[in-house]
Structure formats: C-alpha cells, structure tokens
Short mmCIF file of C-alpha atoms in Angstrom, two decimals:
data_model
loop_
_atom_site.label_atom_id
_atom_site.label_comp_id
_atom_site.label_asym_id
_atom_site.label_seq_id
_atom_site.Cartn_x
_atom_site.Cartn_y
_atom_site.Cartn_z
CA UNK U 1 29.16 -53.60 24.88
CA UNK U 2 26.00 -51.67 24.02
CA UNK U 3 28.03 -48.43 23.77
CA UNK U 4 30.35 -50.06 21.24
CA UNK U 5 27.40 -51.21 19.15
CA UNK U 6 25.86 -47.76 19.14
CA UNK U 7 29.13 -46.05 18.22
CA UNK U 8 29.98 -48.56 15.49
CA UNK U 9 26.52 -48.27 13.95
CA UNK U 10 26.70 -44.51 13.61
CA UNK U 11 23.72 -43.97 15.93
CA UNK U 12 25.97 -42.18 18.40
CA UNK U 13 27.01 -39.64 15.79
CA UNK U 14 23.38 -39.10 14.75
CA UNK U 15 22.39 -38.60 18.38
CA UNK U 16 25.16 -36.05 18.87
CA UNK U 17 24.05 -34.27 15.70
CA UNK U 18 20.48 -34.05 16.98
CA UNK U 19 21.71 -32.80 20.34
CA UNK U 20 23.80 -30.16 18.61
CA UNK U 21 20.78 -29.08 16.58
CA UNK U 22 18.82 -28.59 19.77
CA UNK U 23 21.40 -26.05 20.85
CA UNK U 24 21.11 -24.04 17.67
CA UNK U 25 19.06 -20.84 18.08
CA UNK U 26 15.62 -20.86 16.53
CA UNK U 27 14.01 -17.95 14.80
CA UNK U 28 10.33 -18.45 14.12
CA UNK U 29 8.67 -15.87 11.91
CA UNK U 30 5.24 -14.68 13.06
CA UNK U 31 2.26 -14.69 10.74
CA UNK U 32 1.49 -11.77 8.46
CA UNK U 33 -1.78 -11.14 10.33
CA UNK U 34 0.05 -10.83 13.64
CA UNK U 35 2.62 -8.46 12.16
CA UNK U 36 -0.13 -6.36 10.60
CA UNK U 37 -1.98 -6.07 13.93
CA UNK U 38 -1.20 -2.64 15.37
CA UNK U 39 -2.52 -0.82 18.42
CA UNK U 40 -2.34 2.75 17.18
CA UNK U 41 -2.92 4.34 20.58
CA UNK U 42 -0.16 2.28 22.18
CA UNK U 43 2.22 3.01 19.30
CA UNK U 44 1.79 6.73 19.84
CA UNK U 45 1.72 6.74 23.64
CA UNK U 46 4.65 4.35 24.06
CA UNK U 47 6.82 6.44 21.78
CA UNK U 48 6.22 9.50 23.96
CA UNK U 49 8.29 8.02 26.82
CA UNK U 50 6.05 9.67 29.38
CA UNK U 51 7.71 10.81 32.60
CA UNK U 52 5.34 12.46 35.12
CA UNK U 53 6.31 15.18 37.53
CA UNK U 54 7.30 13.22 40.67
CA UNK U 55 5.93 15.98 42.90
CA UNK U 56 2.39 15.68 41.54
CA UNK U 57 0.15 12.59 41.47
CA UNK U 58 -0.68 11.40 37.99
CA UNK U 59 -4.16 12.12 36.64
CA UNK U 60 -4.94 10.04 33.58
CA UNK U 61 -7.66 11.67 31.50
CA UNK U 62 -6.83 9.17 28.78
CA UNK U 63 -8.32 5.84 29.84
CA UNK U 64 -11.75 4.94 28.48
CA UNK U 65 -12.54 2.62 31.39
CA UNK U 66 -15.32 4.27 33.46
CA UNK U 67 -14.55 2.07 36.48
CA UNK U 68 -10.88 2.95 36.87
CA UNK U 69 -11.27 5.41 39.78
CA UNK U 70 -14.05 3.51 41.55
CA UNK U 71 -16.48 6.42 41.58
CA UNK U 72 -18.71 4.80 38.97
CA UNK U 73 -19.94 1.28 39.70
CA UNK U 74 -22.55 -1.09 38.28
CA UNK U 75 -25.98 -1.12 39.85
CA UNK U 76 -26.70 -3.48 42.78
CA UNK U 77 -29.21 -5.24 40.53
CA UNK U 78 -26.48 -5.97 38.00
CA UNK U 79 -24.16 -7.41 40.64
CA UNK U 80 -26.91 -9.51 42.24
CA UNK U 81 -27.88 -10.92 38.85
CA UNK U 82 -24.43 -12.40 38.36
CA UNK U 83 -24.17 -13.65 41.94
CA UNK U 84 -27.46 -15.50 41.51
CA UNK U 85 -26.27 -17.15 38.31
CA UNK U 86 -23.03 -18.26 39.98
CA UNK U 87 -24.93 -19.70 42.93
CA UNK U 88 -27.36 -21.53 40.68
CA UNK U 89 -24.46 -23.21 38.91
CA UNK U 90 -26.35 -23.72 35.66
CA UNK U 91 -24.13 -21.60 33.39
CA UNK U 92 -20.71 -23.08 33.98
CA UNK U 93 -20.48 -25.03 30.74
CA UNK U 94 -20.29 -24.15 27.08
CA UNK U 95 -23.16 -22.28 25.48
CA UNK U 96 -24.01 -22.26 21.78
CA UNK U 97 -21.42 -20.16 19.94
CA UNK U 98 -24.00 -17.46 19.25
CA UNK U 99 -25.21 -17.46 22.86
CA UNK U 100 -28.03 -18.95 24.90
CA UNK U 101 -31.33 -18.37 23.12
CA UNK U 102 -32.95 -16.78 26.18
CA UNK U 103 -30.00 -14.38 26.53
CA UNK U 104 -30.24 -13.45 22.85
CA UNK U 105 -34.00 -12.95 23.27
CA UNK U 106 -33.37 -10.60 26.20
CA UNK U 107 -31.00 -8.49 24.08
CA UNK U 108 -33.48 -8.51 21.19
CA UNK U 109 -36.21 -7.24 23.51
CA UNK U 110 -33.88 -4.59 24.96
CA UNK U 111 -33.08 -3.26 21.48
CA UNK U 112 -36.69 -3.32 20.25
CA UNK U 113 -37.88 0.24 20.85
CA UNK U 114 -38.80 3.35 18.84
CA UNK U 115 -40.01 1.16 15.97
CA UNK U 116 -37.00 -1.13 15.84
CA UNK U 117 -37.83 -4.83 16.13
CA UNK U 118 -35.48 -7.73 16.75
CA UNK U 119 -35.89 -11.44 17.47
CA UNK U 120 -33.47 -13.76 19.20
CA UNK U 121 -32.22 -15.12 15.86
CA UNK U 122 -31.15 -11.58 14.93
CA UNK U 123 -28.68 -11.43 17.84
CA UNK U 124 -25.22 -12.93 18.21
CA UNK U 125 -23.52 -12.59 21.58
CA UNK U 126 -19.80 -11.82 21.54
CA UNK U 127 -16.87 -11.30 23.89
CA UNK U 128 -17.29 -7.54 24.22
CA UNK U 129 -18.11 -4.97 21.57
CA UNK U 130 -14.63 -5.16 20.09
CA UNK U 131 -15.31 -8.82 19.30
CA UNK U 132 -18.62 -7.79 17.72
CA UNK U 133 -16.82 -5.31 15.49
CA UNK U 134 -14.21 -7.90 14.54
CA UNK U 135 -16.84 -10.41 13.44
CA UNK U 136 -18.71 -7.79 11.42
CA UNK U 137 -15.65 -6.47 9.61
CA UNK U 138 -14.43 -9.99 8.91
CA UNK U 139 -17.83 -11.10 7.63
CA UNK U 140 -18.24 -8.19 5.22
CA UNK U 141 -14.72 -7.33 4.04
CA UNK U 142 -12.13 -9.51 2.35
CA UNK U 143 -8.54 -8.37 1.94
CA UNK U 144 -7.90 -10.91 -0.82
CA UNK U 145 -10.62 -9.31 -2.89
CA UNK U 146 -9.16 -5.82 -2.42
CA UNK U 147 -11.96 -4.58 -0.16
CA UNK U 148 -11.87 -1.41 1.88
CA UNK U 149 -14.07 -0.10 4.67
CA UNK U 150 -14.83 3.53 5.50
CA UNK U 151 -14.22 4.69 9.06
CA UNK U 152 -14.77 8.09 10.74
CA UNK U 153 -12.02 10.63 11.30
CA UNK U 154 -11.69 11.26 14.18
CA UNK U 155 -12.68 7.79 15.27
CA UNK U 156 -11.85 4.89 17.53
CA UNK U 157 -8.64 3.31 16.16
CA UNK U 158 -9.71 -0.29 16.71
CA UNK U 159 -11.67 -0.19 13.43
CA UNK U 160 -8.41 0.28 11.56
CA UNK U 161 -6.65 -2.36 13.66
CA UNK U 162 -9.30 -4.98 12.96
CA UNK U 163 -9.45 -4.24 9.24
CA UNK U 164 -5.75 -4.03 8.48
CA UNK U 165 -5.00 -7.19 10.46
CA UNK U 166 -6.97 -9.17 7.87
CA UNK U 167 -5.59 -7.24 4.91
CA UNK U 168 -8.56 -4.91 4.42
CA UNK U 169 -7.77 -1.30 3.53
CA UNK U 170 -9.31 1.60 5.41
CA UNK U 171 -10.43 4.93 4.03
CA UNK U 172 -11.41 7.84 6.24
CA UNK U 173 -14.43 10.11 6.06
CA UNK U 174 -14.35 13.38 7.95
CA UNK U 175 -16.43 14.59 10.85
CA UNK U 176 -17.02 18.34 11.07
CA UNK U 177 -15.99 19.85 14.43
CA UNK U 178 -17.85 23.13 14.00
CA UNK U 179 -21.05 21.18 13.25
CA UNK U 180 -21.08 19.10 16.44
CA UNK U 181 -18.84 16.53 14.74
CA UNK U 182 -21.52 15.49 12.28
CA UNK U 183 -20.47 13.46 9.27
CA UNK U 184 -19.24 15.38 6.24
CA UNK U 185 -21.68 13.62 3.96
CA UNK U 186 -20.15 14.91 0.74
CA UNK U 187 -16.74 13.70 1.78
CA UNK U 188 -18.18 10.36 2.87
CA UNK U 189 -19.78 9.79 -0.52
CA UNK U 190 -16.59 10.79 -2.33
CA UNK U 191 -14.69 8.06 -0.48
CA UNK U 192 -16.94 5.24 -1.66
CA UNK U 193 -15.57 3.20 -4.54
CA UNK U 194 -16.19 -0.15 -6.18
CA UNK U 195 -14.21 -1.96 -3.49
CA UNK U 196 -15.98 -0.45 -0.49
CA UNK U 197 -17.45 -3.31 1.54
CA UNK U 198 -18.91 -1.41 4.51
CA UNK U 199 -19.21 1.93 6.27
CA UNK U 200 -18.47 2.02 9.99
CA UNK U 201 -20.53 4.63 11.82
CA UNK U 202 -20.14 5.38 15.54
CA UNK U 203 -22.98 7.07 17.41
CA UNK U 204 -22.68 8.42 20.09
CA UNK U 205 -19.08 9.01 19.20
CA UNK U 206 -15.76 8.13 20.72
CA UNK U 207 -13.83 10.46 20.88
CA UNK U 208 -16.22 13.32 20.05
CA UNK U 209 -19.22 12.70 22.30
CA UNK U 210 -21.53 13.71 19.45
CA UNK U 211 -25.09 12.38 19.20
CA UNK U 212 -26.62 12.36 15.74
CA UNK U 213 -30.22 13.42 15.30
CA UNK U 214 -32.75 11.61 13.13
CA UNK U 215 -32.37 13.91 10.14
CA UNK U 216 -28.62 13.50 10.00
CA UNK U 217 -28.85 9.73 10.33
CA UNK U 218 -31.43 9.56 7.57
CA UNK U 219 -29.17 11.58 5.27
CA UNK U 220 -26.29 9.25 6.09
CA UNK U 221 -28.36 6.14 5.46
CA UNK U 222 -29.69 7.55 2.20
CA UNK U 223 -26.13 7.56 0.85
CA UNK U 224 -25.56 4.00 2.02
CA UNK U 225 -28.81 2.88 0.40
CA UNK U 226 -28.15 4.63 -2.88
CA UNK U 227 -24.61 3.29 -3.08
CA UNK U 228 -25.67 -0.18 -1.86
CA UNK U 229 -23.11 -0.24 0.95
CA UNK U 230 -23.98 -2.03 4.21
CA UNK U 231 -23.40 -0.28 7.52
CA UNK U 232 -21.64 -1.41 10.68
CA UNK U 233 -23.16 0.78 13.40
CA UNK U 234 -21.03 0.96 16.53
CA UNK U 235 -23.66 1.83 19.13
CA UNK U 236 -21.77 0.80 22.26
CA UNK U 237 -22.80 4.14 23.83
CA UNK U 238 -26.46 3.74 22.84
CA UNK U 239 -28.81 5.74 25.05
CA UNK U 240 -25.86 7.10 27.02
CA UNK U 241 -26.71 10.70 26.16
CA UNK U 242 -27.00 13.80 28.29
CA UNK U 243 -30.28 15.26 29.64
CA UNK U 244 -32.30 16.87 26.88
CA UNK U 245 -30.73 14.64 24.22
CA UNK U 246 -32.40 11.69 22.50
CA UNK U 247 -30.50 8.73 21.14
CA UNK U 248 -31.72 7.48 17.75
CA UNK U 249 -30.70 4.00 16.70
CA UNK U 250 -30.12 3.39 13.01
CA UNK U 251 -32.44 0.39 13.26
CA UNK U 252 -35.40 2.59 14.21
CA UNK U 253 -35.36 4.51 10.91
CA UNK U 254 -36.50 1.67 8.63
CA UNK U 255 -34.10 2.78 5.91
CA UNK U 256 -33.90 -0.59 4.11
CA UNK U 257 -30.13 -0.40 4.53
CA UNK U 258 -28.75 -3.68 5.91
CA UNK U 259 -27.09 -2.80 9.22
CA UNK U 260 -25.01 -4.76 11.70
CA UNK U 261 -25.43 -3.02 15.04
CA UNK U 262 -22.63 -3.57 17.54
CA UNK U 263 -23.23 -2.92 21.21
CA UNK U 264 -22.81 -4.36 24.66
CA UNK U 265 -23.01 -3.89 28.40
CA UNK U 266 -19.62 -2.24 28.88
CA UNK U 267 -20.40 1.46 28.99
CA UNK U 268 -24.05 2.03 29.86
CA UNK U 269 -23.96 -0.63 32.58
CA UNK U 270 -20.38 0.16 33.72
CA UNK U 271 -19.02 -3.38 33.35
CA UNK U 272 -16.44 -3.31 30.53
CA UNK U 273 -14.42 -6.17 32.00
CA UNK U 274 -17.36 -8.55 31.93
CA UNK U 275 -16.94 -8.87 28.16
CA UNK U 276 -20.48 -9.17 26.89
CA UNK U 277 -21.17 -7.60 23.51
CA UNK U 278 -23.60 -8.29 20.72
CA UNK U 279 -24.35 -8.00 17.06
CA UNK U 280 -27.94 -7.16 16.16
CA UNK U 281 -28.77 -7.88 12.53
CA UNK U 282 -31.15 -5.34 11.03
CA UNK U 283 -32.12 -6.50 7.57
CA UNK U 284 -35.57 -5.83 6.19
CA UNK U 285 -34.69 -6.82 2.62
CA UNK U 286 -32.91 -10.13 3.14
CA UNK U 287 -29.59 -8.78 1.88
CA UNK U 288 -27.74 -10.36 4.80
CA UNK U 289 -28.94 -13.95 4.23
CA UNK U 290 -25.42 -15.24 3.60
CA UNK U 291 -23.84 -12.79 6.05
CA UNK U 292 -25.94 -14.28 8.84
CA UNK U 293 -24.44 -17.68 8.09
CA UNK U 294 -20.96 -16.16 7.96
CA UNK U 295 -21.39 -14.51 11.35
CA UNK U 296 -22.53 -17.78 12.88
CA UNK U 297 -19.49 -19.53 11.41
CA UNK U 298 -17.16 -16.83 12.71
CA UNK U 299 -18.70 -16.99 16.18
CA UNK U 300 -17.55 -20.60 16.39
CA UNK U 301 -13.92 -19.50 16.55
CA UNK U 302 -14.32 -18.50 20.20
CA UNK U 303 -17.13 -20.91 21.10
CA UNK U 304 -19.26 -18.16 22.56
CA UNK U 305 -19.01 -15.38 25.12
CA UNK U 306 -18.95 -15.42 28.92
CA UNK U 307 -21.74 -17.81 29.98
CA UNK U 308 -22.17 -16.35 33.47
CA UNK U 309 -22.95 -12.92 32.06
CA UNK U 310 -25.17 -14.50 29.42
CA UNK U 311 -27.14 -16.16 32.19
CA UNK U 312 -27.45 -12.88 34.06
CA UNK U 313 -28.23 -10.64 31.09
CA UNK U 314 -32.03 -10.99 31.16
CA UNK U 315 -32.07 -9.78 34.76
CA UNK U 316 -29.46 -7.07 34.10
CA UNK U 317 -31.40 -5.62 31.18
CA UNK U 318 -34.82 -5.91 32.79
CA UNK U 319 -34.09 -5.00 36.42
CA UNK U 320 -31.49 -2.24 36.24
CA UNK U 321 -33.57 0.82 37.19
CA UNK U 322 -33.87 3.75 34.85
CA UNK U 323 -32.68 5.94 37.70
CA UNK U 324 -29.26 4.26 37.46
CA UNK U 325 -28.92 5.24 33.81
CA UNK U 326 -30.21 8.73 34.48
CA UNK U 327 -27.74 9.24 37.31
CA UNK U 328 -24.83 8.18 35.09
CA UNK U 329 -25.94 10.58 32.36
CA UNK U 330 -26.32 13.39 34.89
CA UNK U 331 -22.84 12.82 36.31
CA UNK U 332 -21.22 12.77 32.88
CA UNK U 333 -23.15 15.86 31.78
CA UNK U 334 -22.09 17.70 34.94
CA UNK U 335 -18.45 16.74 34.37
CA UNK U 336 -18.69 17.83 30.75
CA UNK U 337 -20.02 21.22 31.81
CA UNK U 338 -17.29 21.63 34.43
CA UNK U 339 -14.57 20.81 31.91
CA UNK U 340 -16.16 22.98 29.25
CA UNK U 341 -16.33 25.97 31.58
CA UNK U 342 -12.67 25.54 32.53
CA UNK U 343 -11.36 25.08 29.01
CA UNK U 344 -13.42 27.94 27.58
CA UNK U 345 -11.33 30.46 29.49
CA UNK U 346 -7.95 28.74 29.14
CA UNK U 347 -5.95 30.59 26.49
CA UNK U 348 -5.17 28.53 23.40
CA UNK U 349 -7.81 25.86 24.03
CA UNK U 350 -11.26 25.46 22.45
CA UNK U 351 -13.52 22.78 23.94
CA UNK U 352 -16.35 21.10 22.05
CA UNK U 353 -19.31 20.39 24.32
CA UNK U 354 -20.31 16.71 23.98
CA UNK U 355 -23.88 15.47 23.88
CA UNK U 356 -23.25 11.94 25.14
CA UNK U 357 -20.73 9.15 25.71
CA UNK U 358 -17.83 9.80 28.11
CA UNK U 359 -15.43 12.13 26.33
CA UNK U 360 -14.70 15.68 25.30
CA UNK U 361 -12.50 16.83 22.43
CA UNK U 362 -10.45 19.99 22.95
CA UNK U 363 -8.70 21.91 20.19
CA UNK U 364 -5.15 23.07 20.91
CA UNK U 365 -4.19 26.18 18.94
CA UNK U 366 -0.52 25.44 18.38
CA UNK U 367 0.06 28.93 16.96
CA UNK U 368 -0.02 30.11 20.57
CA UNK U 369 2.26 27.30 21.78
CA UNK U 370 5.12 27.71 19.28
CA UNK U 371 7.59 25.57 21.22
CA UNK U 372 5.47 22.51 20.39
CA UNK U 373 5.30 21.15 16.85
CA UNK U 374 2.36 18.88 17.62
CA UNK U 375 -0.19 18.01 20.29
CA UNK U 376 1.90 14.91 20.85
CA UNK U 377 4.69 17.11 22.17
CA UNK U 378 2.17 19.29 24.01
CA UNK U 379 0.71 16.25 25.80
CA UNK U 380 4.15 14.86 26.65
CA UNK U 381 5.33 18.10 28.23
CA UNK U 382 2.06 18.51 30.11
CA UNK U 383 2.64 15.09 31.64
CA UNK U 384 6.21 16.02 32.57
CA UNK U 385 5.23 19.30 34.21
CA UNK U 386 1.72 18.69 35.56
CA UNK U 387 1.35 14.88 35.64
CA UNK U 388 -1.85 15.12 33.61
CA UNK U 389 -2.15 13.02 30.49
CA UNK U 390 -4.71 13.39 27.71
CA UNK U 391 -4.72 11.39 24.51
CA UNK U 392 -3.51 13.51 21.59
CA UNK U 393 -5.72 13.65 18.53
CA UNK U 394 -3.15 11.70 16.54
CA UNK U 395 -4.51 8.61 18.31
CA UNK U 396 -7.78 9.25 16.48
CA UNK U 397 -6.32 10.30 13.10
CA UNK U 398 -6.59 14.07 13.64
CA UNK U 399 -4.04 16.71 14.54
CA UNK U 400 -4.45 19.80 16.69
CA UNK U 401 -6.82 18.19 19.21
CA UNK U 402 -6.78 16.13 22.40
CA UNK U 403 -9.39 13.95 24.09
CA UNK U 404 -10.21 13.99 27.77
CA UNK U 405 -12.19 11.38 29.68
CA UNK U 406 -15.09 12.62 31.82
CA UNK U 407 -15.53 9.61 34.11
CA UNK U 408 -13.01 10.59 36.79
CA UNK U 409 -14.30 11.89 40.15
CA UNK U 410 -15.34 15.55 40.09
CA UNK U 411 -12.55 16.71 42.39
CA UNK U 412 -9.96 14.90 40.25
CA UNK U 413 -11.37 16.45 37.10
CA UNK U 414 -11.25 19.93 38.62
CA UNK U 415 -7.67 19.39 39.79
CA UNK U 416 -6.71 18.22 36.29
CA UNK U 417 -8.35 21.24 34.66
CA UNK U 418 -6.53 23.61 37.00
CA UNK U 419 -3.21 21.96 36.19
CA UNK U 420 -3.94 22.16 32.45
CA UNK U 421 -4.77 25.84 32.88
CA UNK U 422 -1.48 26.41 34.71
CA UNK U 423 0.43 24.62 31.96
CA UNK U 424 -1.26 26.59 29.18
CA UNK U 425 -0.80 29.91 30.95
CA UNK U 426 2.89 29.15 31.36
CA UNK U 427 3.49 28.26 27.70
CA UNK U 428 0.95 30.47 25.90
CA UNK U 429 2.24 33.21 23.62
CA UNK U 430 0.21 35.84 21.80
#
C-alpha cells in the first residue's frame, strides 16, 4: 500500500531522478590558486623520464636533504632535547599561532649577535623555512594590486612558486658567476618598478654556495633603502659557511631597511623534517607596524608550528656544541674541495668553488658536447649511462649549468665524480 502511495504521489519518480543524478560523473574545477601552484623542479625533472643504468647504483647529487644518506645526523644534544620534551608531556597541545613565547625568546637570543638585536615579539615561528617565506611574501605582496617581487637568478624556485600561486608576478635579478655569484646590483636596480613589493635575497645561496661579505650586503641594502623596497632575507643557511669565511646577517648592518629574515633549524642543525622555521622582524624605523599584524594574522591559518620542537628549541639552540657546527662546515668544505679538484680537470666542465651552504654549481660548456642541446639533455643522458643525477640549471632559471649536492658520503661523492668524468670524456669533442 505504501509503495502505491509513493508511486502515485510522484515521490518515486523524484527518488529515481536523484538516484540517476548520483550516477552522473562529476567534474569539480580546482581553484585558480591551486592551478597556479607549480613545482618548477618537479616539472623539469619529471619531464626528463629518467632511466638509470641498471648496472650501476643510482647516485643522486640532486636532493637538498642533508640527512638522506645517513652520514650527517643531528647532534646528540638536539635529539635528547626532543626526547625530554616528549617525556615531560607539556607540549602536546596547541601553542599560540606565533609560537610559545619562551621558544620565540630563544630564537631571538640566538639571532642577536654582531650588533643585531631581537626580542621575542620580533619572532614568529613557522612550519619550516618555506612556511616563513610564504607568510612573508603573502604579507608584503598582493596580486590584486599588480605587485611583483624580485628574486635572484639563479635562485631557489620556491620563491616563484609561492608568489605566482597568489597571483604575484616575479622579476629576476642576475647573480654574476665570475664574481662569486654576487648580485649584479645595476641589474637589480633596473628591475625595480612602481609595483615592486619586496626583494628576496638568499645568503648563503642555494644553488650557488656564495657568501656575501659586508661591503656587498651594504651596497645591496643601499639600493633597497633608496628605492624604499623592503627585503625578505632567506638566511636558512646562516652561519653555515666554510672555514675562513664569516657569515654576515643583514640585520647586523643597521641599514634602516625593513627586513623579514627567514631561517630555521633545517640545515645548520640537520633536521629538515622537524619543520621548525622562523621569521625575525628587523625594523628600526617602524615601517613594518602593519606588516607585523598581518604576519600574526597569517600565522593563524596553520595554528602554529610543531609544539614538540618549539619546546625543545631553547635547549637545541643553547646546548648544541660549536664543535658540531664546525665539524659540519669542515665536512662540507672538504667535499667541496674534492668535487672542485675533480671537475677542474674534467674537459668541458668549470666548477665554481662555494663558500658555504651545501651545493656547488658547475658550468657545462655545451660547445664541447654538441650532441646535447641543453644541460637538461646532458643530465638525462648522464643518468642513463652513469646513474648519476644532478639538477640542471634550468631548475634555477639559468642555462648551461648544473648543481651538485655536497652532503653525500665522501666515497659516494668520489664515485659520482669519477662517473661524471667518464661520461664527459666519452662525449667531449674539441
């Protein structure tokens, strides 16, 4: 009886119509921001369709994770600091979106040296340095207002990813290879226009391994001050420089330029997966009054960074011995020298000796490798024949170069260099 009532009332037909609709395929369009988000390294590498030589184990000199081979590990003090926080059980809940005040104070104290001075309220803790960069770019640049930011070439491609995802244009300023990859200051200034919202500066540099001295930084900051353009200083490799080098933070120069300094634990403390980064606000003139508020608002999107690492960060920063940092620098400098010595005598290659960070850039003279139209092709074939992969310069907006990572074990690095030499000797032509 109930079935008859349903059918006679038309409810049965409506139900069937709804059921039929459920079977119809759906096509949901993603947001513009998601479609505009591009990983430029993955786009290039994935299109190479890399196939290693099955007779040789793969050596990846392309991955910027210093822990990947297990030869570089965090200090025992760093590990114990986190274990203690876990055992205490006091950092399992939510923290303020900008971070625990005592953790922010520890970072402020860590960054206050060589004349730079920070307080806890100048620090915002983030989920890794990439999150720090995202907040800074978003706080300063607005795609709807036609803003652009200036980024280095060559440079880490995430700057472009973060900007273009929110509709902000990027313009490139050149680094000069024959001048230790210093900034081409004339070119930088020529790129600034009325819509430039910020200059991103990376020191020490990925991919170049350059370390800017005080004079060069002052000349850079003088342009920013004169043009009234704030700076986003990516200093994730701060103090990770080779013996005989000195790292100079932009905050130590008292330039009166408002600077957002991005950093974190990832590289110098060898814990990239722990995802603890920071923004340090350097602003002697009060220009960032509203930007401070914007950064706090933006930090609320993720409700703060990893609380366990926040709880451990005072101990990590205070108790990690200087000998740990010195040993890391010595290892990287040794590996850089080994690679440099190899590549110097390989025909068709010109290495550029780094001064810090974890990378070396090598120029590939394609005139002597005429079967390859680009370093992309060069890198692909080298993977196919020798199972060694280096990131081509196209990943960093330059052609004719490749980047190698120096964090692999020494014996692996030497094996890779020998294979690269064999490849180049086989394909080189006068």
